[in-house]
Amino acid sequence: MAFDATQRDQTRTECLVCPATRCLGRCGDGALQRSWFETLVTQRSLMPGNGALFRVGDALQDVYSVRAGCLKAYTVDADGNEHVRGFYLPGDLIGLDAISDARCRSTVVALVPSQVCATPLSQLRRMMRRQPRMADYVIDQASRELGQALALSGNFTAEQRLAAFLLHMRRRFDGDLHLPMSQRDIGNYLRLATETVCRTMKAFERKRWIRLFEHSPRIVDESAMRQVAAPVGLVEEDPSLAEAA
Amino acid sequence: MAFDATQRDQTRTECLVCPATRCLGRCGDGALQRSWFETLVTQRSLMPGNGALFRVGDALQDVYSVRAGCLKAYTVDADGNEHVRGFYLPGDLIGLDAISDARCRSTVVALVPSQVCATPLSQLRRMMRRQPRMADYVIDQASRELGQALALSGNFTAEQRLAAFLLHMRRRFDGDLHLPMSQRDIGNYLRLATETVCRTMKAFERKRWIRLFEHSPRIVDESAMRQVAAPVGLVEEDPSLAEAA
DNA sequence: CGGTTCCTTGAGAGAACTCAACGTCGGTGG
DNA sequence: CCACCGACGTTGAGTTCTCTCAAGGAACCG
């Protein structure tokens, strides 16, 4: 909680609270950041199965920046079907799709123990005026999330969508592929029955494209996976980026 | 092209170029608007079948505000399948999903004779700093487009998606339902074969939910359509908004 | 008038779903 | 300690929604 005064490289200004991850707090100069955290940001912890960050229909009070963990946004329609609208990892902003009418369009819960920083919407708008980098960051995040949604909303096969999802998740974890969410969640996200997720995963394993350790997949034949996932456009073409800096 | 000096009501600041539509130009005070249009905005006309606004992979130079007409954004994957990522109507911003990496993720063409105002990305960012309303507008548009994409990306039936789409389009046209795009485009947008679009449309007609005049649908039983489309969440629940102001 | 695009309708095929059953795992409590 | 329970993953069999393929009609255009 106390500010870590350790100086990091100046090329990437980092958040004073969580230096390891990009998030809202990385924007702006140090003094402004400091006052921002002291006055505006409320940190919040969430445990899986222990209440939601917010629920469908709530008034959107805050935008959240994920500090740690993994969260999912979902809705339940009249027929009882769950629709997963997205997963959020450290650095992501939660609530961007609700800004336009200040009404939460999904319920957000933690899949693993998670922490988020809450910024009141009004303060966010104010900060965006004072700090251009903040505005750029919010726009970039919205743009990125929009691009993802449009990519996965395409008319692709189960193999294409799942391969794209696995590659995408692996990149989000810097080369390590963890799946904090259940196959049921993955299915509801990719518009697949859980059985189809399982079968497709097994099919990948049979083809020696992935290996499954304790239900946790590991990509073996990256080029094959990339080739299948390419049409989706969720992961870029370039196959040479597996290194962590 | 000359500025129309007619004074309109002050409650809704309107664009100096196209007073009838909301767009980027409505933001900010009159003097700033004027200088903005004189220095930054390039207007561009597009005819259907006559070249694209931009193509997949292009560097994103400008963000476009639709002044008139209707445009579609699409990609063609390795298998030759077209994926329609969205339709743009007057007031919409084109290119928001490309901001994050300044690379166009789709090809955009006009479906009917259309006009757009181009704003260089760098100038847009600058304007967002000077004019808070501009920043708010861009964020709102990005948020809205994201919400739409997430809503339609859900796992719904052909009837649900098409009903939601028709209601959505009708609202965009202030109560009149025009469909500037072909059934093939609608299908590629909603992940349906064109035959399925046609059959579902006919099914709606058989149920007396819509009537078809020269291939152009008119919604007859709005409540039935709304009930089917409700789970999608693309159109709000309230059934009392059919009036044009 | 041929050529093209779009819409329509039918028949068959297929990808994914539903339903059902079973094994595993981790918690909970008797 | 073990029985019970629920959540999760797995596998099989049958079903269905949507797609594909095919063909024809209508409208438009050079």
XYZ file of C-alpha atoms (C1' of nucleotides) in Angstrom:
550
model
C 0.000 0.000 0.000
C 2.868 2.387 0.733
C 4.340 3.885 -2.415
C 7.367 2.057 -3.647
C 9.960 4.718 -4.336
C 12.175 2.371 -6.316
C 13.120 4.091 -9.542
C 12.456 2.065 -12.639
C 13.475 2.772 -16.182
C 11.989 6.010 -17.364
C 11.008 4.772 -20.784
C 7.918 3.099 -19.406
C 6.311 5.173 -16.718
C 4.762 2.733 -14.329
C 1.939 2.803 -11.868
C 3.015 3.819 -8.382
C 0.820 1.202 -6.819
C 1.508 -1.799 -8.999
C 4.800 -1.157 -10.801
C 4.772 -4.426 -12.642
C 1.613 -3.868 -14.657
C 0.404 -1.282 -17.023
C -2.733 0.387 -15.847
C -4.412 3.744 -15.576
C -1.911 4.867 -12.980
C 1.010 4.786 -15.359
C -0.300 7.852 -17.124
C 0.765 11.350 -16.186
C 3.650 12.715 -14.188
C 4.642 11.529 -10.761
C 3.105 14.358 -8.748
C -0.239 14.037 -10.471
C -0.161 10.296 -10.079
C 0.472 10.688 -6.381
C -2.420 13.033 -5.818
C -4.579 10.841 -7.989
C -3.972 7.775 -5.909
C -4.392 9.643 -2.660
C -7.688 11.203 -3.554
C -9.432 9.224 -6.200
C -8.491 5.605 -6.363
C -10.200 3.071 -4.185
C -8.710 -0.375 -4.194
C -10.969 -3.336 -3.952
C -10.356 -7.050 -3.507
C -12.643 -9.744 -4.792
C -12.730 -13.442 -4.084
C -14.267 -15.967 -6.463
C -17.796 -16.933 -5.507
C -17.946 -14.044 -3.110
C -20.032 -11.286 -4.632
C -19.792 -9.275 -7.831
C -17.878 -6.128 -8.694
C -21.145 -4.868 -10.119
C -24.296 -6.306 -11.637
C -26.314 -5.861 -14.806
C -28.373 -2.701 -14.638
C -26.348 -1.044 -11.889
C -25.534 2.591 -12.432
C -21.925 2.770 -13.533
C -20.174 4.685 -10.767
C -16.599 3.709 -11.456
C -14.326 2.371 -14.091
C -12.037 -0.352 -12.816
C -8.461 -1.078 -13.642
C -7.446 -4.663 -13.010
C -4.434 -4.886 -10.750
C -4.259 -8.634 -10.220
C -6.274 -11.743 -10.885
C -8.860 -12.509 -13.531
C -12.494 -11.488 -13.804
C -15.335 -12.357 -16.129
C -18.233 -10.250 -17.347
C -21.441 -12.068 -18.155
C -25.176 -11.773 -18.540
C -27.956 -14.302 -18.019
C -30.804 -14.051 -20.490
C -34.477 -14.847 -20.014
C -33.918 -18.502 -20.924
C -31.281 -18.885 -18.229
C -28.424 -19.029 -20.714
C -25.218 -17.406 -19.583
C -23.353 -15.241 -22.069
C -19.767 -14.413 -21.164
C -18.915 -11.017 -22.606
C -15.261 -11.013 -21.729
C -12.416 -11.796 -19.396
C -10.306 -9.135 -17.754
C -6.650 -9.478 -16.842
C -4.183 -7.112 -15.187
C -3.972 -3.859 -17.111
C -7.480 -4.143 -18.529
C -10.169 -1.558 -17.903
C -13.598 -2.763 -16.804
C -16.714 -0.803 -17.609
C -15.784 0.777 -20.918
C -18.843 -0.649 -22.655
C -21.071 0.926 -20.007
C -19.786 4.491 -20.308
C -22.107 5.478 -23.142
C -25.216 5.193 -21.013
C -23.665 4.905 -17.545
C -25.454 1.608 -17.060
C -23.649 -1.674 -16.436
C -24.334 -4.099 -19.239
C -22.977 -7.151 -17.469
C -22.247 -8.674 -14.105
C -18.558 -8.936 -13.241
C -17.168 -11.511 -10.849
C -13.690 -12.686 -9.915
C -12.512 -16.071 -11.177
C -9.462 -16.064 -8.900
C -8.577 -13.780 -6.009
C -8.364 -10.391 -7.696
C -7.695 -6.757 -7.034
C -8.975 -3.748 -8.915
C -8.519 0.006 -8.652
C -11.767 1.958 -8.883
C -11.848 5.398 -10.471
C -15.088 7.367 -10.364
C -16.311 8.022 -13.871
C -16.476 11.767 -13.343
C -12.916 11.832 -12.080
C -11.791 9.737 -15.009
C -13.227 12.270 -17.433
C -11.547 15.073 -15.508
C -8.230 13.252 -15.526
C -8.533 12.635 -19.241
C -8.659 16.382 -19.780
C -5.653 17.126 -17.640
C -3.538 14.214 -18.741
C -3.427 13.486 -22.462
C -1.750 10.176 -21.835
C -4.693 9.128 -19.732
C -7.084 9.912 -22.561
C -4.863 8.042 -25.001
C -4.757 5.077 -22.699
C -8.509 4.877 -22.262
C -9.078 5.235 -25.995
C -6.468 2.596 -26.693
C -8.039 0.166 -24.263
C -11.507 0.736 -25.678
C -10.135 0.306 -29.174
C -8.370 -2.892 -28.220
C -11.412 -4.396 -26.535
C -13.552 -3.435 -29.503
C -11.108 -5.078 -31.896
C -11.135 -8.262 -29.820
C -14.908 -8.375 -29.650
C -15.240 -7.859 -33.392
C -12.622 -10.508 -34.136
C -14.227 -13.208 -32.028
C -17.733 -12.285 -33.108
C -16.920 -13.489 -36.607
C -18.381 -16.595 -38.188
C -15.645 -19.113 -37.442
C -15.477 -22.787 -36.564
C -15.001 -24.144 -33.063
C -11.364 -24.962 -33.827
C -10.655 -21.503 -35.174
C -12.173 -19.690 -32.229
C -10.632 -21.943 -29.593
C -7.182 -21.820 -31.171
C -7.384 -18.036 -31.374
C -8.492 -17.881 -27.774
C -5.674 -20.097 -26.513
C -3.037 -18.138 -28.400
C -4.522 -14.907 -27.173
C -4.554 -16.043 -23.560
C -1.018 -17.301 -23.773
C 0.195 -13.939 -25.013
C -1.686 -12.199 -22.245
C 0.285 -14.334 -19.799
C 3.597 -13.525 -21.446
C 4.106 -16.924 -23.000
C 2.677 -19.009 -20.169
C -0.753 -20.379 -20.876
C -2.918 -20.410 -17.774
C -6.674 -20.735 -17.963
C -8.195 -19.250 -14.824
C -11.669 -19.868 -16.199
C -13.567 -23.145 -16.554
C -14.300 -24.807 -19.866
C -17.896 -23.821 -19.307
C -16.865 -20.156 -19.164
C -14.699 -20.540 -22.246
C -17.611 -22.121 -24.063
C -20.016 -19.377 -23.082
C -17.467 -16.856 -24.261
C -16.772 -18.550 -27.596
C -20.363 -19.613 -28.219
C -19.587 -23.295 -27.735
C -21.088 -25.972 -25.525
C -18.697 -27.100 -22.801
C -18.650 -30.519 -24.411
C -17.499 -28.947 -27.653
C -14.712 -27.102 -25.865
C -13.550 -30.352 -24.330
C -13.781 -32.296 -27.576
C -11.987 -29.599 -29.539
C -9.264 -29.466 -26.916
C -8.854 -33.228 -27.201
C -8.802 -32.942 -30.961
C -5.930 -30.474 -30.712
C -4.155 -32.912 -28.440
C -4.689 -35.813 -30.850
C -3.184 -33.719 -33.616
C -0.204 -32.982 -31.352
C -0.858 -29.246 -31.497
C -1.168 -28.975 -27.734
C -0.517 -31.178 -24.719
C -2.778 -31.351 -21.719
C -1.264 -31.413 -18.241
C -3.927 -31.754 -15.572
C -6.516 -30.075 -17.790
C -4.042 -27.282 -18.442
C -3.058 -26.990 -22.097
C 0.398 -26.241 -23.384
C 0.901 -25.252 -26.990
C 3.297 -27.573 -28.791
C 2.849 -26.838 -32.493
C 2.506 -23.089 -32.503
C 2.601 -22.673 -36.250
C -0.282 -25.093 -36.754
C -2.317 -23.307 -34.110
C -1.509 -19.944 -35.640
C -2.484 -21.161 -39.053
C -5.880 -22.307 -37.865
C -6.456 -19.175 -35.807
C -5.213 -16.744 -38.432
C -8.576 -15.941 -40.064
C -9.970 -14.796 -36.720
C -7.450 -11.979 -36.590
C -7.248 -11.985 -32.812
C -3.536 -12.680 -32.764
C -1.179 -11.025 -35.178
C 0.557 -13.045 -37.871
C 4.127 -12.663 -36.675
C 5.302 -15.932 -35.090
C 8.449 -14.477 -33.472
C 7.447 -12.814 -30.248
C 7.443 -15.567 -27.677
C 10.222 -13.991 -25.611
C 9.587 -12.107 -22.398
C 11.678 -8.942 -22.157
C -19.914 23.594 -48.479
C -20.208 27.185 -47.297
C -21.033 27.391 -43.607
C -24.714 27.665 -42.947
C -25.075 30.546 -40.501
C -28.641 29.690 -39.597
C -28.937 29.696 -35.850
C -30.455 26.561 -34.424
C -31.538 25.842 -30.898
C -28.665 26.145 -28.481
C -29.503 23.128 -26.408
C -27.914 20.806 -28.913
C -24.795 22.298 -30.377
C -24.672 21.151 -33.940
C -22.008 20.642 -36.511
C -21.392 23.686 -38.693
C -21.138 21.556 -41.768
C -23.998 19.138 -41.322
C -26.438 20.707 -38.853
C -28.869 17.833 -38.967
C -26.587 15.141 -37.631
C -24.579 14.618 -34.557
C -20.939 14.185 -35.310
C -17.503 15.166 -34.155
C -18.086 18.740 -35.234
C -20.826 19.355 -32.718
C -18.275 19.397 -29.937
C -16.643 22.595 -28.726
C -17.474 26.247 -29.109
C -18.222 27.945 -32.413
C -14.863 29.604 -32.927
C -12.962 26.419 -32.324
C -15.320 24.486 -34.567
C -14.748 26.986 -37.324
C -10.985 26.776 -37.168
C -11.226 23.045 -36.879
C -13.182 22.693 -40.073
C -11.015 25.147 -41.935
C -7.757 23.498 -41.048
C -8.288 19.891 -40.193
C -11.319 18.317 -41.679
C -11.238 16.877 -45.147
C -14.551 15.865 -46.587
C -14.737 12.841 -48.752
C -17.461 11.329 -50.889
C -17.771 7.652 -51.666
C -19.910 5.840 -54.163
C -20.885 2.199 -53.799
C -18.679 -0.136 -55.807
C -16.238 2.649 -56.357
C -13.228 2.131 -54.125
C -12.791 1.803 -50.380
C -12.380 4.386 -47.654
C -9.439 2.299 -46.508
C -8.349 -1.317 -46.632
C -7.220 -3.973 -44.182
C -3.644 -3.383 -43.144
C -3.505 0.267 -44.156
C -1.912 2.599 -41.668
C -4.698 4.449 -39.915
C -4.208 8.067 -40.860
C -7.611 9.462 -40.064
C -10.717 8.796 -38.073
C -13.869 9.341 -40.076
C -17.156 10.782 -38.994
C -20.068 9.698 -41.160
C -21.971 12.653 -42.529
C -24.400 10.881 -44.829
C -25.012 7.463 -46.303
C -24.136 4.018 -45.018
C -20.858 2.140 -45.017
C -19.785 -1.353 -44.104
C -16.552 -2.624 -42.610
C -15.506 -6.124 -43.543
C -12.610 -8.547 -43.840
C -12.060 -11.490 -46.142
C -10.288 -14.418 -44.532
C -7.962 -16.975 -46.075
C -10.884 -19.188 -47.097
C -12.513 -16.350 -48.996
C -15.266 -15.874 -46.431
C -16.377 -12.337 -45.876
C -16.903 -11.173 -42.308
C -18.852 -7.957 -41.893
C -17.612 -6.195 -38.771
C -20.128 -3.420 -38.734
C -22.274 -0.858 -40.491
C -21.789 2.878 -40.061
C -24.521 5.474 -40.245
C -24.494 9.265 -39.911
C -22.987 10.285 -36.596
C -20.860 7.153 -36.285
C -17.099 7.226 -36.047
C -15.097 4.914 -38.285
C -11.695 3.640 -37.264
C -12.065 3.435 -33.506
C -11.097 -0.233 -33.441
C -7.885 0.600 -35.300
C -6.621 3.288 -32.939
C -4.881 0.908 -30.563
C -2.294 -0.122 -33.117
C -2.923 2.477 -35.820
C -3.567 -0.314 -38.308
C -6.859 -0.711 -40.131
C -8.489 -3.972 -39.173
C -11.069 -3.940 -41.923
C -11.894 -2.632 -45.359
C -14.596 0.029 -45.427
C -16.794 0.666 -48.456
C -19.933 2.674 -49.106
C -23.229 0.835 -49.557
C -24.999 3.940 -50.812
C -23.596 7.303 -51.870
C -21.938 8.526 -48.685
C -19.972 11.384 -47.260
C -17.497 11.331 -44.410
C -15.379 13.917 -42.637
C -11.785 12.850 -42.114
C -9.867 13.963 -39.049
C -6.188 13.083 -38.786
C -5.601 10.875 -35.773
C -2.986 13.207 -34.326
C -5.325 16.163 -34.625
C -8.099 14.175 -33.031
C -5.947 13.488 -30.011
C -5.013 17.159 -29.833
C -8.633 18.221 -30.098
C -9.573 15.780 -27.347
C -7.202 17.619 -25.033
C -8.541 21.052 -25.827
C -12.192 20.145 -25.970
C -13.520 17.937 -23.204
C -16.750 17.379 -25.091
C -14.758 15.967 -27.949
C -13.070 13.469 -25.659
C -16.410 12.555 -24.140
C -17.909 12.072 -27.568
C -15.154 9.801 -28.792
C -15.269 7.745 -25.612
C -19.030 7.506 -25.834
C -18.900 6.345 -29.428
C -16.245 3.771 -28.662
C -18.258 2.593 -25.689
C -21.411 2.342 -27.748
C -19.756 0.406 -30.550
C -18.166 -1.916 -28.025
C -21.509 -2.555 -26.366
C -23.091 -3.352 -29.732
C -20.324 -5.723 -30.695
C -20.503 -7.548 -27.382
C -24.286 -7.802 -27.563
C -24.374 -9.320 -31.043
C -21.393 -11.569 -30.358
C -23.524 -13.568 -27.937
C -24.783 -17.066 -28.570
C -28.262 -16.391 -29.891
C -30.541 -17.954 -32.477
C -31.037 -16.632 -35.988
C -34.422 -15.166 -35.019
C -33.033 -13.433 -31.971
C -30.131 -11.835 -33.803
C -32.163 -10.779 -36.834
C -34.969 -9.330 -34.718
C -32.456 -7.388 -32.649
C -30.785 -6.159 -35.803
C -34.023 -4.972 -37.397
C -35.119 -3.141 -34.265
C -31.698 -1.605 -33.943
C -31.661 -0.408 -37.535
C -35.128 1.017 -37.254
C -34.144 3.064 -34.245
C -31.067 4.299 -36.047
C -33.391 5.579 -38.771
C -35.668 7.332 -36.294
C -38.548 4.907 -36.621
C -38.256 4.248 -40.339
C -36.712 0.925 -41.207
C -34.480 1.108 -44.261
C -31.948 -1.561 -45.041
C -29.211 -0.081 -47.213
C -27.313 -3.365 -47.090
C -28.065 -6.622 -48.886
C -29.274 -9.749 -47.123
C -25.882 -11.194 -47.858
C -24.264 -8.373 -45.881
C -26.746 -8.785 -43.052
C -25.974 -12.478 -42.969
C -22.241 -11.953 -42.895
C -22.758 -9.485 -40.089
C -25.042 -11.728 -38.019
C -23.177 -14.963 -38.801
C -25.992 -16.320 -40.945
C -26.141 -17.646 -44.492
C -28.066 -15.364 -46.798
C -30.622 -18.132 -47.225
C -31.142 -18.186 -43.471
C -31.652 -14.424 -43.421
C -34.270 -14.754 -46.125
C -36.019 -17.689 -44.483
C -36.041 -16.015 -41.076
C -37.438 -12.854 -42.613
C -40.193 -14.900 -44.241
C -40.827 -16.640 -40.942
C -41.327 -13.256 -39.284
C -43.739 -12.353 -42.044
C -45.687 -15.602 -41.646
C -46.041 -14.864 -37.937
C -47.301 -11.382 -38.809
C -44.465 -9.725 -36.924
C -43.288 -7.832 -39.992
C -44.566 -7.126 -43.472
C -42.396 -7.100 -46.550
C -42.839 -4.377 -49.135
C -40.522 -4.892 -52.087
C -38.006 -6.740 -49.933
C -38.169 -3.897 -47.442
C -39.476 -4.973 -44.042
C -41.813 -2.993 -41.852
C -42.291 -3.989 -38.243
C -45.917 -4.727 -37.446
C -45.867 -6.501 -34.087
C -43.226 -4.584 -32.227
C -43.809 -6.213 -28.875
C -43.320 -9.693 -30.303
C -40.119 -8.593 -32.011
C -38.897 -6.939 -28.850
C -39.650 -10.018 -26.828
C -37.628 -12.226 -29.132
C -34.770 -9.750 -29.358
C -34.672 -8.917 -25.651
C -31.990 -11.442 -24.608
C -29.548 -9.938 -27.088
C -29.594 -6.646 -25.221
C -28.957 -4.575 -28.329
C -32.149 -2.585 -27.934
C -33.345 -1.396 -24.557
C -36.473 -2.840 -23.007
C -38.647 0.273 -23.043
C -41.284 -0.083 -25.807
C -42.371 3.572 -25.708
C -39.919 5.509 -27.832
C -41.215 5.128 -31.363
C -41.941 8.831 -31.697
C -39.646 11.184 -33.573
C -39.207 14.473 -31.734
C -30.393 -8.600 -74.934
C -26.958 -10.994 -72.168
C -24.805 -10.488 -67.767
C -24.822 -9.691 -63.028
C -26.548 -9.238 -58.457
C -30.000 -10.150 -55.336
C -33.746 -12.705 -53.396
C -36.286 -17.060 -52.982
C -37.255 -21.959 -52.267
C -36.131 -26.894 -51.775
C -33.442 -30.905 -50.364
C -29.701 -32.865 -48.186
C -25.525 -32.509 -45.197
C -22.903 -31.278 -41.332
C -21.122 -28.803 -37.361
C -22.399 -28.136 -33.008
C -25.921 -28.961 -29.509
C -28.630 -31.607 -26.150
C -29.198 -35.261 -23.185
C -27.249 -38.695 -20.441
C -23.923 -41.071 -17.875
C -19.626 -41.485 -15.554
C -15.029 -40.334 -13.212
C -12.404 -37.110 -10.669
C -11.481 -33.743 -7.457
C -12.016 -30.802 -3.370
C -14.744 -29.434 0.273
C -17.949 -30.453 4.333
C -19.717 -32.724 7.917
C -21.113 -36.667 10.405
C -11.870 -41.373 8.480
C -15.204 -41.852 5.216
C -19.706 -40.624 3.078
C -21.767 -37.212 0.748
C -22.122 -33.393 -2.291
C -21.361 -30.159 -5.995
C -18.439 -28.472 -9.653
C -15.832 -29.803 -13.382
C -14.211 -32.536 -17.171
C -14.980 -36.504 -20.335
C -17.269 -39.513 -23.601
C -21.131 -41.405 -26.397
C -25.470 -41.253 -29.099
C -28.989 -38.935 -31.195
C -30.921 -34.473 -32.607
C -31.326 -29.925 -34.604
C -30.328 -25.654 -36.245
C -28.033 -23.713 -39.729
C -25.244 -24.359 -43.805
C -24.293 -25.926 -48.433
C -25.595 -26.929 -52.874
C -28.743 -26.268 -56.563
C -31.977 -23.989 -59.252
C -35.023 -20.442 -60.646
C -37.138 -15.708 -60.812
C -36.829 -10.662 -60.499
C -34.576 -6.415 -60.965
C -30.983 -3.730 -62.771
C -27.436 -2.251 -66.157
C -24.209 -1.856 -69.871
